[in-house]
């Protein structure tokens, strides 16, 4: 066996974004020993990039808000495929989780009466997102990070987990390598929390970073966990489209929350057409009513730009397809127009959306206080994830394995509402940490077999020992995968394309068997990309398999060969699991009967 | 499409040198795009850190034509492309490989600073009454993305290597954020003088000039902290009061 370092923890948390940090803090406070691993430096995870805000029914900006309304909004947004228990816990606990941050040093923007301010976002009935300008994620991750460094947590930065260890059914730790030195590390742990985030790098145009290769999803899957709802990928309607170097970078929904409107090349506010039935009663009829909503008139209804993301993304795609797009294939997003209503609009925009102002000024040469932005859909978020128990966050089929944050499935159903991720991280990060600590205390004995270590080492070292042949270099294969997913499993899907995608994926997988990076072990991104690519291929396959199976359009999943939403398809989730022969199996899992009390809330809220 | 020459420092802790690469520049290319293209097509194993590609995470710090910059926010059009563009790692920190440096010292310094300590809550829901006006000052410091470019440029660290005695501008910003948080009751003034080495800063303002977040590090964080230290050291009564309060 090659050399490796052995590290032991009661609870091992994989991922140091909001979910992982919150889990680690909770586990440490239960008195168990905690290790925290991340691929980047501490504080650089995706959570740092979140802009718009964190959703919680604090009722500071509108006292009519309550957990019940938040719950109903989340279920409606998810087209009722959500794990309703998670949606309930999320809505109930998010306010406390957000308030708690203030005691750890967070400074959210304030209301005139000295409380945390809240802003409008798509699909939320009331202004619900606590925020700091458009850098809420930075506030959140820094608060958690700065709090965590005074807890008893061992942080392993720039370490990538490559495989999970098991002892029988239960989890037993993880195999990892140090990105800097290339040294192998064997983590032995009584419980493992997955908090690895999303899978956006499976697509060409994405708001996600190199980290988002679906590691947690894939590792858990290969360790026997189930994945749920993998067909649901959120394409955020507003990514940058020009210049090419910034394509996909996010333009926060906060722009629309602050009054930004969408127009086509004919200058038409096209969002007023085709309002979906679920939202007809709650959407403004006129631009004038929409503006009144933005400035807080309680009798006004939401402007159509604040409909859910799946709908807005589809509408933009339609405009472009029908020849009414912007010069570089998007739509116009205009916030400058608010000068018609606000005196010092320039200062107002810079104050509310400072990083958007900066981003467009520096990267696109556009002054958003004066000109419209060009925007189009970008792969943003995966609703699907590791299937967990709603209360404990333990994976349904692997004792001791927990999941929280973007890599866990269930809360968001077919479509996530903006702001519901940051709150998800806090609520379920805490729960995962709490129950992982408990599991570790109650199930202390396990072993990690030498065989497992040897297999993991052999796998990990393989690409390094092979040359990056022209055809099987990791960057080349990654680019091919991204292109095929973008073209065939993206925002508009159909059976034929998905079938092709599936076949091409299997071919790609075969080529990747002999993928080589060459180079040395120390800080070698070619090698790292090669190893991550296996995870990316697993999650891409899961997305394609689930998308093929769902023959309807619902939430973020659009089938151009099955445009309508079908009632009977709203009664189950797709669950994917590795079969005994290693093949990917998919099945329909009926959604458990919702509690009467929750059903009543949904009906009351309409 | 324009072609440009990039001279990128390649090497590790044993040493290294600049290597030249030709890059085809697409519209709007930033330096990080050029580095990525080199990595994908010419040097798969070139080490570089990045995450957000939008100036939000502070991962991609390097020295471009000798200037401390975020590579993802440095447009190639803004550089003189008639000459080779040099890209090298931050020089104040030990190099690990190519453009990646060992910045772990920063994390250790931060952990040594007394943590945030809130006074008891004054609201029924466990929070505190704070108006926008109260939070505006510390909010500026909380914009910090921990790129460590200010640390890189500060001569106390860069030229005098006083890492053991001097926490650096980033950590003065961090400390100021807590000291000026309206609900914090911690006291870091003595440690600013004795442990964090605030006195070594001679207000050259180089740190402020490179901060990509535009934080007025010297004027808004360092100078007010220096004033607090001076007040405490020269005002025996204030010191006495603070002792009585158990400060
Ligand atoms: C630009 C942008 C803006 C957004 N804005 C909002 C918003 O306003 N409101 C909102 O609610 N949501 C927003 N989101 C979504 C939200 O930010 C993310 O869903 C959320 O931050 C994910 O958090 P997480 O803790 O699950 O994962 P992350 O924060 O992504 O952390 C994942 C961690 O896992 C680690 N990791 C991954 N794989 C491995 C491995 N193999 N080994 C070791 N470590 C690993 C990574 O290094 C990282 O530390 C936004 C997302 C983006 C990209
Ligand atoms: S002002 Fe002080 S901290 Fe900033 S660079 Fe100069 S000496 Fe360093
Ligand atoms: S203060 Fe500015 S320059 Fe220094 S680390 Fe923070 S963001 Fe970077
Ligand atoms: S990559 Fe995040 S700041 Fe440059």
JSON list of C-alpha atoms and ligand atoms in Angstrom, two decimals, chain B residues 50-53 55-60 70 72, ligand 4:
[
{"chain": "B", "resi": 50, "resn": "UNK", "atom": "CA", "xyz": [-9.95, 30.47, -8.40]},
{"chain": "B", "resi": 51, "resn": "UNK", "atom": "CA", "xyz": [-13.63, 29.97, -7.62]},
{"chain": "B", "resi": 52, "resn": "UNK", "atom": "CA", "xyz": [-16.14, 32.66, -8.48]},
{"chain": "B", "resi": 53, "resn": "UNK", "atom": "CA", "xyz": [-14.56, 34.40, -11.48]},
{"chain": "B", "resi": 55, "resn": "UNK", "atom": "CA", "xyz": [-14.37, 39.19, -7.74]},
{"chain": "B", "resi": 56, "resn": "UNK", "atom": "CA", "xyz": [-16.38, 37.70, -4.88]},
{"chain": "B", "resi": 57, "resn": "UNK", "atom": "CA", "xyz": [-14.28, 34.96, -3.33]},
{"chain": "B", "resi": 58, "resn": "UNK", "atom": "CA", "xyz": [-10.76, 36.39, -3.20]},
{"chain": "B", "resi": 59, "resn": "UNK", "atom": "CA", "xyz": [-9.07, 33.21, -4.45]},
{"chain": "B", "resi": 60, "resn": "UNK", "atom": "CA", "xyz": [-7.27, 34.35, -7.60]},
{"chain": "B", "resi": 70, "resn": "UNK", "atom": "CA", "xyz": [-7.42, 39.66, -8.70]},
{"chain": "B", "resi": 72, "resn": "UNK", "atom": "CA", "xyz": [-10.54, 37.48, -12.61]},
{"chain": "C", "resi": 4, "resn": "LIG", "atom": "S1", "xyz": [-12.00, 33.89, -8.71]},
{"chain": "C", "resi": 4, "resn": "LIG", "atom": "FE1", "xyz": [-13.09, 34.70, -7.03]},
{"chain": "C", "resi": 4, "resn": "LIG", "atom": "S2", "xyz": [-12.11, 36.62, -6.78]},
{"chain": "C", "resi": 4, "resn": "LIG", "atom": "FE2", "xyz": [-11.23, 35.88, -8.59]}
]
